[in-house]
Short mmCIF file of C-alpha atoms in Angstrom, two decimals:
data_model
loop_
_atom_site.label_atom_id
_atom_site.label_comp_id
_atom_site.label_asym_id
_atom_site.label_seq_id
_atom_site.Cartn_x
_atom_site.Cartn_y
_atom_site.Cartn_z
CA MET J 1 1.36 10.88 -12.72
CA PRO J 2 -1.93 12.86 -13.42
CA LEU J 3 -5.08 11.13 -13.56
CA ALA J 4 -5.81 12.16 -17.35
CA LEU J 5 -3.33 9.69 -18.20
CA LEU J 6 -5.60 6.86 -17.22
CA ALA J 7 -8.02 8.04 -19.88
CA LEU J 8 -5.37 7.77 -22.45
CA ALA J 9 -4.18 4.38 -21.16
CA ILE J 10 -7.83 2.97 -21.52
CA GLY J 11 -8.18 4.35 -24.95
CA ALA J 12 -4.85 2.61 -25.69
CA PHE J 13 -5.94 -0.58 -24.10
CA GLY J 14 -8.93 -0.81 -26.43
CA ILE J 15 -7.00 0.04 -29.64
CA GLY J 16 -4.16 -2.64 -28.68
CA THR J 17 -6.81 -4.99 -28.01
CA THR J 18 -8.89 -4.74 -31.36
CA GLU J 19 -5.61 -4.48 -33.40
CA PHE J 20 -4.11 -8.01 -32.29
CA VAL J 21 -7.19 -9.60 -31.29
CA ILE J 22 -7.96 -10.30 -34.76
CA MET J 23 -5.23 -12.55 -35.13
CA GLY J 24 -6.34 -15.11 -32.83
CA LEU J 25 -9.86 -15.10 -34.36
CA LEU J 26 -9.09 -15.25 -38.18
CA PRO J 27 -10.19 -19.02 -38.19
CA GLU J 28 -13.55 -18.05 -36.72
CA VAL J 29 -14.10 -14.99 -38.85
CA GLY J 30 -12.95 -17.08 -41.75
CA ALA J 31 -15.30 -19.74 -41.19
CA ASP J 32 -18.45 -17.30 -40.43
CA PHE J 33 -17.95 -15.53 -43.85
CA ASP J 34 -16.87 -18.62 -45.90
CA VAL J 35 -13.39 -17.19 -46.83
CA SER J 36 -9.77 -18.67 -46.54
CA ILE J 37 -7.46 -17.90 -43.77
CA PRO J 38 -5.21 -15.79 -46.16
CA THR J 39 -8.22 -14.02 -47.22
CA ALA J 40 -9.21 -13.28 -43.66
CA GLY J 41 -5.74 -11.96 -43.24
CA TYR J 42 -6.64 -9.05 -45.09
CA LEU J 43 -8.36 -7.88 -41.96
CA VAL J 44 -4.88 -7.65 -40.21
CA THR J 45 -3.35 -5.97 -43.48
CA GLY J 46 -6.17 -3.42 -44.10
CA TYR J 47 -6.05 -2.53 -40.50
CA ALA J 48 -2.30 -2.07 -40.57
CA LEU J 49 -2.32 -0.06 -44.05
CA GLY J 50 -5.48 2.13 -42.42
CA VAL J 51 -2.91 2.86 -39.49
CA VAL J 52 -0.12 4.16 -41.72
CA LEU J 53 -2.27 6.33 -43.97
CA GLY J 54 -4.85 7.45 -41.28
CA ALA J 55 -2.43 8.83 -38.59
CA PRO J 56 -0.99 11.82 -40.97
CA VAL J 57 -4.74 12.13 -42.66
CA MET J 58 -6.51 12.28 -39.37
CA THR J 59 -4.06 14.38 -37.55
CA VAL J 60 -4.20 17.21 -40.59
CA LEU J 61 -8.05 17.20 -40.12
CA GLY J 62 -7.67 17.77 -36.40
CA THR J 63 -5.77 21.00 -36.69
CA LYS J 64 -8.62 22.78 -36.62
CA VAL J 65 -10.03 21.52 -33.21
CA SER J 66 -8.71 21.51 -29.67
CA ARG J 67 -6.31 18.13 -28.94
CA LYS J 68 -9.05 17.00 -26.42
CA ARG J 69 -11.91 17.42 -28.76
CA MET J 70 -9.87 15.49 -31.67
CA LEU J 71 -9.24 12.59 -29.00
CA MET J 72 -12.95 12.43 -28.17
CA LEU J 73 -13.73 12.34 -31.98
CA LEU J 74 -11.05 9.71 -32.85
CA MET J 75 -12.67 7.47 -29.77
CA GLY J 76 -16.08 8.13 -31.47
CA LEU J 77 -14.53 6.66 -34.81
CA PHE J 78 -13.03 3.60 -32.96
CA ILE J 79 -16.32 2.84 -31.54
CA VAL J 80 -18.07 3.23 -34.59
CA GLY J 81 -15.58 0.98 -36.60
CA ASN J 82 -15.86 -2.10 -33.80
CA LEU J 83 -19.47 -1.96 -34.00
CA LEU J 84 -19.56 -2.22 -37.76
CA SER J 85 -17.46 -5.10 -37.42
CA ALA J 86 -19.21 -6.70 -34.63
CA VAL J 87 -22.54 -6.56 -36.87
CA ALA J 88 -20.96 -6.91 -40.47
CA PRO J 89 -23.38 -8.95 -42.61
CA SER J 90 -20.59 -9.92 -45.12
CA PHE J 91 -16.72 -9.93 -45.38
CA GLY J 92 -16.43 -6.64 -47.17
CA VAL J 93 -18.28 -4.76 -44.36
CA MET J 94 -16.10 -6.36 -41.69
CA LEU J 95 -13.07 -5.27 -43.33
CA ALA J 96 -14.62 -1.65 -43.60
CA GLY J 97 -14.96 -1.70 -40.05
CA ARG J 98 -11.65 -2.72 -39.62
CA VAL J 99 -10.26 0.37 -41.58
CA VAL J 100 -12.59 2.56 -40.07
CA ALA J 101 -11.50 1.80 -36.43
CA SER J 102 -7.85 1.74 -37.93
CA LEU J 103 -8.03 5.38 -38.86
CA ALA J 104 -8.31 6.35 -35.13
CA HIS J 105 -5.04 4.45 -34.15
CA GLY J 106 -2.16 6.48 -35.27
CA ALA J 107 -3.68 9.98 -34.63
CA PHE J 108 -4.78 8.87 -31.07
CA PHE J 109 -1.58 7.93 -30.00
CA GLY J 110 0.25 10.69 -31.82
CA ILE J 111 -1.89 13.31 -30.38
CA GLY J 112 -2.27 11.43 -26.97
CA SER J 113 1.78 11.28 -26.92
CA VAL J 114 1.44 15.36 -27.23
CA VAL J 115 -1.00 15.52 -24.41
CA ALA J 116 0.45 13.22 -22.34
CA ALA J 117 4.04 15.05 -22.50
CA ASP J 118 2.31 18.59 -21.71
CA LEU J 119 0.52 17.34 -18.70
CA VAL J 120 3.95 16.79 -16.79
CA ALA J 121 7.22 18.50 -15.95
CA PRO J 122 9.80 18.43 -19.08
CA GLU J 123 11.73 15.78 -17.07
CA LYS J 124 8.94 13.50 -16.93
CA LYS J 125 7.72 13.52 -20.49
CA ALA J 126 8.98 10.16 -21.48
CA GLY J 127 7.39 8.64 -18.30
CA ALA J 128 3.92 10.18 -19.05
CA ILE J 129 4.14 8.69 -22.79
CA ALA J 130 5.02 5.21 -21.48
CA MET J 131 1.87 5.17 -19.19
CA MET J 132 -0.33 6.07 -22.06
CA PHE J 133 1.43 3.18 -23.91
CA THR J 134 0.94 0.99 -20.91
CA GLY J 135 -2.56 0.34 -21.80
CA LEU J 136 -1.14 -0.99 -25.39
CA THR J 137 0.97 -3.17 -23.70
CA VAL J 138 -1.41 -4.69 -21.28
CA ALA J 139 -3.98 -5.19 -23.77
CA ASN J 140 -1.36 -8.00 -25.10
CA VAL J 141 -1.37 -9.25 -21.71
CA VAL J 142 -4.91 -9.21 -20.85
CA GLY J 143 -7.27 -7.99 -23.75
CA VAL J 144 -5.94 -10.04 -26.66
CA PRO J 145 -5.90 -13.53 -24.54
CA LEU J 146 -9.28 -12.88 -23.15
CA GLY J 147 -11.01 -11.45 -26.28
CA THR J 148 -9.64 -14.49 -28.23
CA LEU J 149 -11.06 -17.01 -25.43
CA ILE J 150 -14.56 -15.11 -25.56
CA GLY J 151 -14.48 -15.32 -29.44
CA GLN J 152 -13.63 -18.86 -29.41
CA ASN J 153 -16.21 -20.05 -26.97
CA SER J 154 -18.97 -17.44 -27.56
CA SER J 155 -18.75 -15.52 -30.82
CA TRP J 156 -16.10 -13.25 -32.40
CA ARG J 157 -18.77 -10.61 -32.79
CA VAL J 158 -19.09 -10.56 -28.96
CA THR J 159 -15.57 -9.67 -28.56
CA PHE J 160 -15.67 -6.70 -31.02
CA LEU J 161 -18.95 -5.43 -29.26
CA ILE J 162 -16.72 -5.37 -25.96
CA VAL J 163 -14.17 -3.55 -27.75
CA ALA J 164 -16.64 -1.00 -28.81
CA GLY J 165 -17.49 -0.81 -25.07
CA LEU J 166 -13.84 -0.04 -24.01
CA GLY J 167 -14.03 2.57 -26.58
CA VAL J 168 -17.06 4.15 -24.74
CA LEU J 169 -15.24 4.10 -21.38
CA GLY J 170 -11.96 5.68 -23.13
CA LEU J 171 -14.32 8.27 -24.63
CA LEU J 172 -15.80 9.20 -21.14
CA GLY J 173 -12.37 9.31 -19.67
CA VAL J 174 -10.97 11.58 -22.24
CA ALA J 175 -14.41 13.67 -21.79
CA LYS J 176 -14.14 13.92 -17.83
CA LEU J 177 -10.30 13.66 -17.17
CA ILE J 178 -8.46 15.45 -19.70
CA PRO J 179 -8.22 19.03 -19.42
CA GLU J 180 -8.77 21.85 -22.11
CA GLN J 181 -5.39 22.39 -23.76
CA PRO J 182 -5.42 25.46 -25.64
CA LYS J 183 -4.21 25.11 -29.45
CA PRO J 184 -0.60 26.72 -29.85
CA GLU J 185 -0.53 30.00 -31.04
CA GLY J 186 0.61 30.50 -34.60
CA VAL J 187 0.70 26.79 -35.21
CA ARG J 188 -0.34 26.18 -38.98
CA LEU J 189 -0.20 22.85 -40.96
CA ARG J 190 2.93 24.46 -42.67
CA HIS J 191 4.82 24.22 -39.25
CA GLU J 192 3.43 20.71 -38.72
CA LEU J 193 4.98 19.84 -42.07
CA ALA J 194 8.29 21.72 -41.45
CA ALA J 195 9.25 18.94 -38.89
CA PHE J 196 9.93 16.77 -41.54
CA ARG J 197 12.67 18.91 -42.77
CA ASN J 198 14.58 18.09 -39.55
CA VAL J 199 16.65 15.16 -40.24
CA GLN J 200 16.65 13.98 -36.53
CA VAL J 201 12.76 13.49 -36.89
CA LEU J 202 13.44 11.58 -39.75
CA LEU J 203 16.05 9.39 -38.32
CA ALA J 204 13.98 9.00 -35.40
CA MET J 205 11.00 7.57 -37.63
CA ALA J 206 13.51 5.41 -39.60
CA MET J 207 14.81 3.95 -36.26
CA THR J 208 11.22 3.04 -35.44
CA VAL J 209 10.62 1.40 -38.57
CA LEU J 210 13.49 -0.78 -38.55
CA GLY J 211 13.94 -1.27 -34.62
CA PHE J 212 10.23 -2.29 -34.40
CA GLY J 213 10.34 -4.25 -37.70
CA GLY J 214 12.90 -6.37 -36.01
CA VAL J 215 10.30 -7.13 -32.91
CA PHE J 216 7.62 -7.92 -35.72
CA THR J 217 9.87 -10.77 -37.36
CA ALA J 218 9.42 -12.74 -34.31
CA SER J 219 5.81 -12.04 -33.19
CA THR J 220 4.48 -12.39 -36.53
CA TYR J 221 5.52 -15.92 -36.99
CA ILE J 222 5.61 -16.90 -33.32
CA ALA J 223 2.97 -19.91 -33.76
CA PRO J 224 4.92 -21.73 -36.24
CA MET J 225 8.12 -21.14 -34.89
CA MET J 226 6.85 -21.83 -31.19
CA THR J 227 5.12 -25.32 -32.51
CA GLY J 228 7.45 -26.13 -35.48
CA ALA J 229 10.96 -25.42 -33.78
CA ALA J 230 10.53 -25.27 -30.07
CA GLY J 231 7.89 -28.02 -29.86
CA TYR J 232 5.04 -26.21 -28.19
CA SER J 233 1.49 -27.68 -28.86
CA ALA J 234 -0.71 -25.15 -30.53
CA SER J 235 -2.66 -24.71 -27.45
CA SER J 236 0.34 -23.26 -25.72
CA VAL J 237 0.60 -20.42 -28.13
CA THR J 238 -2.04 -18.16 -26.06
CA TRP J 239 0.14 -18.22 -23.14
CA LEU J 240 3.26 -17.68 -24.99
CA LEU J 241 1.48 -14.73 -26.31
CA VAL J 242 0.87 -13.53 -22.65
CA LEU J 243 4.65 -14.03 -22.04
CA PHE J 244 5.42 -11.92 -24.93
CA GLY J 245 2.96 -9.16 -23.69
CA LEU J 246 4.46 -9.30 -20.23
CA GLY J 247 7.78 -8.51 -21.91
CA LEU J 248 6.31 -5.55 -23.84
CA VAL J 249 4.81 -4.16 -20.37
CA GLY J 250 8.29 -4.46 -18.72
CA GLY J 251 10.15 -3.02 -21.57
CA ASN J 252 7.66 -0.15 -21.99
CA LEU J 253 7.95 0.81 -18.07
CA VAL J 254 11.91 0.58 -18.36
CA GLY J 255 11.85 2.79 -21.57
CA GLY J 256 9.80 5.21 -20.14
CA LYS J 257 11.88 5.40 -16.71
CA TYR J 258 15.35 5.73 -18.29
CA ALA J 259 14.47 7.57 -21.61
CA ASP J 260 14.12 11.09 -19.50
CA ARG J 261 17.65 10.40 -17.76
CA ALA J 262 19.80 8.79 -20.76
CA LEU J 263 17.54 8.63 -23.80
CA MET J 264 20.48 7.69 -26.57
CA PRO J 265 22.33 5.27 -24.25
CA LEU J 266 18.85 3.47 -23.66
CA LEU J 267 18.59 3.17 -27.29
CA TYR J 268 22.24 1.91 -28.03
CA VAL J 269 21.68 -0.88 -25.05
CA SER J 270 18.14 -1.93 -26.12
CA LEU J 271 19.01 -1.87 -30.05
CA SER J 272 22.03 -3.86 -29.37
CA ALA J 273 20.55 -6.40 -27.18
CA LEU J 274 17.52 -6.93 -29.23
CA ALA J 275 19.72 -7.78 -32.32
CA LEU J 276 21.79 -10.17 -30.32
CA VAL J 277 18.68 -11.90 -29.07
CA LEU J 278 17.05 -11.95 -32.26
CA GLY J 279 20.34 -13.54 -33.73
CA LEU J 280 20.56 -16.47 -31.22
CA PHE J 281 17.02 -17.05 -31.41
CA THR J 282 17.65 -19.59 -34.27
CA VAL J 283 19.49 -21.67 -31.78
CA ALA J 284 17.47 -20.84 -28.51
CA ALA J 285 14.07 -21.55 -30.47
CA HIS J 286 15.15 -25.60 -30.22
CA ASN J 287 14.43 -25.35 -26.73
CA LYS J 288 11.40 -24.74 -25.03
CA VAL J 289 12.86 -22.71 -22.10
CA THR J 290 15.20 -20.61 -24.00
CA ALA J 291 12.59 -20.19 -26.71
CA ALA J 292 10.50 -19.03 -24.26
CA ILE J 293 12.88 -16.53 -22.44
CA ALA J 294 14.17 -15.30 -26.03
CA LEU J 295 10.55 -14.27 -26.58
CA ALA J 296 10.02 -12.35 -23.50
CA LEU J 297 13.43 -10.63 -24.00
CA ILE J 298 12.34 -9.69 -27.47
CA GLY J 299 9.21 -8.14 -26.37
CA ALA J 300 10.89 -6.08 -23.50
CA LEU J 301 13.81 -5.09 -25.70
CA GLY J 302 11.80 -3.93 -28.69
CA PHE J 303 9.14 -2.02 -26.35
CA ALA J 304 11.95 -0.33 -24.46
CA THR J 305 12.55 1.82 -27.59
CA VAL J 306 9.20 3.18 -27.80
CA PRO J 307 9.11 5.80 -25.23
CA PRO J 308 12.58 7.31 -26.28
CA LEU J 309 11.75 7.26 -29.75
CA GLN J 310 8.47 9.06 -29.45
CA LYS J 311 9.93 11.69 -27.13
CA ARG J 312 12.93 12.04 -29.67
CA VAL J 313 10.46 13.04 -32.18
CA LEU J 314 8.63 15.39 -29.90
CA ASP J 315 11.87 16.86 -28.66
CA HIS J 316 13.17 17.60 -32.15
CA ALA J 317 9.72 18.74 -33.75
CA SER J 318 8.70 20.86 -30.55
CA GLY J 319 6.45 23.90 -31.30
CA ALA J 320 4.57 21.74 -33.77
CA PRO J 321 5.05 17.95 -32.99
CA THR J 322 1.29 16.65 -33.59
CA LEU J 323 1.63 15.55 -36.93
CA ALA J 324 5.29 13.90 -36.65
CA SER J 325 4.30 12.31 -33.54
CA ALA J 326 1.37 10.52 -35.16
CA VAL J 327 3.35 9.79 -38.45
CA ASN J 328 5.73 8.13 -36.15
CA ILE J 329 2.97 5.92 -34.75
CA GLY J 330 2.49 4.93 -38.15
CA ALA J 331 6.03 3.92 -38.38
CA PHE J 332 5.20 1.07 -36.14
CA ASN J 333 2.82 -0.46 -38.14
CA LEU J 334 5.20 0.04 -41.37
CA GLY J 335 7.62 -1.57 -39.66
CA ASN J 336 5.09 -4.38 -38.83
CA ALA J 337 4.24 -4.76 -42.51
CA LEU J 338 7.92 -4.74 -43.58
CA ALA J 339 8.82 -7.24 -41.12
CA ALA J 340 5.85 -9.77 -42.20
CA TRP J 341 6.63 -9.37 -45.81
CA LEU J 342 10.44 -10.10 -45.45
CA GLY J 343 9.78 -12.77 -43.00
CA GLY J 344 7.46 -14.36 -45.36
CA LEU J 345 10.24 -14.15 -48.00
CA VAL J 346 12.84 -15.79 -46.21
CA ILE J 347 10.66 -18.71 -45.37
CA SER J 348 9.49 -19.18 -48.61
CA ALA J 349 13.00 -19.16 -49.73
CA GLY J 350 13.43 -22.70 -47.99
CA LEU J 351 15.70 -20.93 -45.08
CA GLY J 352 13.57 -22.11 -42.29
CA ILE J 353 10.89 -21.43 -39.84
CA THR J 354 13.09 -19.36 -37.58
CA ALA J 355 14.88 -17.35 -40.56
CA PRO J 356 12.70 -14.51 -40.07
CA THR J 357 14.56 -13.65 -36.81
CA TRP J 358 18.10 -12.99 -38.57
CA VAL J 359 16.04 -10.86 -40.87
CA GLY J 360 14.90 -8.98 -37.55
CA ALA J 361 18.57 -9.04 -36.22
CA ALA J 362 19.61 -7.26 -39.51
CA LEU J 363 16.94 -4.77 -39.07
CA ALA J 364 17.75 -4.04 -35.51
CA VAL J 365 21.32 -3.40 -36.51
CA SER J 366 20.33 -1.14 -39.23
CA ALA J 367 18.25 0.85 -36.42
CA LEU J 368 21.35 0.89 -34.16
CA LEU J 369 23.44 2.29 -37.00
CA LEU J 370 21.00 5.01 -37.34
CA ALA J 371 21.18 5.82 -33.76
CA VAL J 372 25.08 6.30 -34.01
CA LEU J 373 24.59 8.34 -36.87
CA SER J 374 21.69 10.18 -35.21
CA SER J 375 24.11 11.11 -32.13
CA ALA J 376 27.26 12.00 -34.35
CA LEU J 377 25.12 14.62 -36.13
CA GLU J 378 23.61 15.95 -33.14
CA ARG J 379 27.28 16.21 -31.57
CA ARG J 380 28.39 17.99 -34.90
CA ASP J 381 25.57 20.72 -34.59
CA ALA J 382 26.35 21.52 -31.22
CA ARG J 383 29.79 22.39 -32.12
CA PRO J 384 30.38 26.43 -32.25
CA GLY J 385 30.73 27.44 -35.75
CA SER J 386 28.80 24.38 -37.07
CA ARG J 387 25.95 24.63 -39.51
CA VAL J 388 22.41 24.60 -37.83
CA VAL J 389 19.97 22.15 -39.01
CA ALA J 390 16.53 23.63 -39.92
CA GLY J 391 14.23 23.19 -37.24
CA SER J 392 16.87 21.72 -34.72
CA PRO J 393 16.60 23.08 -31.40
CA ARG J 394 19.74 25.20 -31.79
CA ALA J 395 17.69 26.72 -34.74
CA ARG J 396 14.67 27.71 -32.64
CA VAL J 397 17.18 29.32 -30.03
CA ALA J 398 18.98 31.14 -32.82
CA VAL J 399 15.48 32.47 -34.14
CA ALA J 400 14.39 33.39 -30.67
CA ALA J 401 17.67 35.30 -30.07
CA THR J 402 17.37 37.18 -33.19
CA ARG J 403 13.80 38.22 -32.13
CA ASP J 404 15.04 39.31 -28.78
#
């Protein structure tokens, strides 16, 4: 793998740390600004919404510059947002800093996925994408627990200063290690938007929302489920998060390895197994050992879908994939918000603290059904004489043949 992928992984590590570390520091931030925990929770919600909205906006703004330069600008924005959070004199300024940092998230991963895929041979694209996302998964194992520990024992402001420093490292890495890639000739915004007329691109994004939404029904309520059902102490939650993060790392590596060989079979297996584990969690959650195993499996099975889904979007939006790739990153965060909302509804309805995992199982099954539909449509369009979907690989081949 090219050394340039290390620069993307470092940036992803910083972004992953700042996204999730706030969850462990909400009590400290709330106490410092004299706001309630639910109010402090807006720092999580605001970031997620910023990713969803910022991914397409920042990508569109970046169509006028090279991908390398845009990645550098995004890391600069990330640094500014975290510095603003670190020195915020009020909760409103802190929230603004979180939103500024979040605007870089979706576009960085979206553009970074395209850059990573272009750095390697076609048969290694998913592995290259997974390498970049390794930074995000490792952040959950190292960055988030360490940042939480520093914030709890020193100051949460120190944590955000360190994260800003990670952004500086990422910026320098992009500047020094990533080669200049010329902008694709003749690609305009209308070409990027045309990718969304491809039903396969839309189905892949829907699978992203539903599949990863299933994961977040468990991770969002991990603390109350592990303490209230499994019987773990509150101090054990940090190490359970590390275990969950290790699952993410393992799933990402497996997904990157096999997505280049058997993309759709990998999605079938991972989504089916994810639905099964989430469905059984209600039983597994009442034993410490089985609850911990299930938690790691949820992380692994969920993130095993990330490289194949991101690659599928790139494959079906090839020629002008940057905007679609970035929007698909926003889809992960949309799944996060959807899962948190639905999970809260079933808990509030009195269905029990583990009820969100049933919702997660239903979301994973829905994603699996979409995967089956996607394959069926692809097989239909591959048959001789079938109607060719606009923007599909067959359509591009047909256009090229006509030009020849």
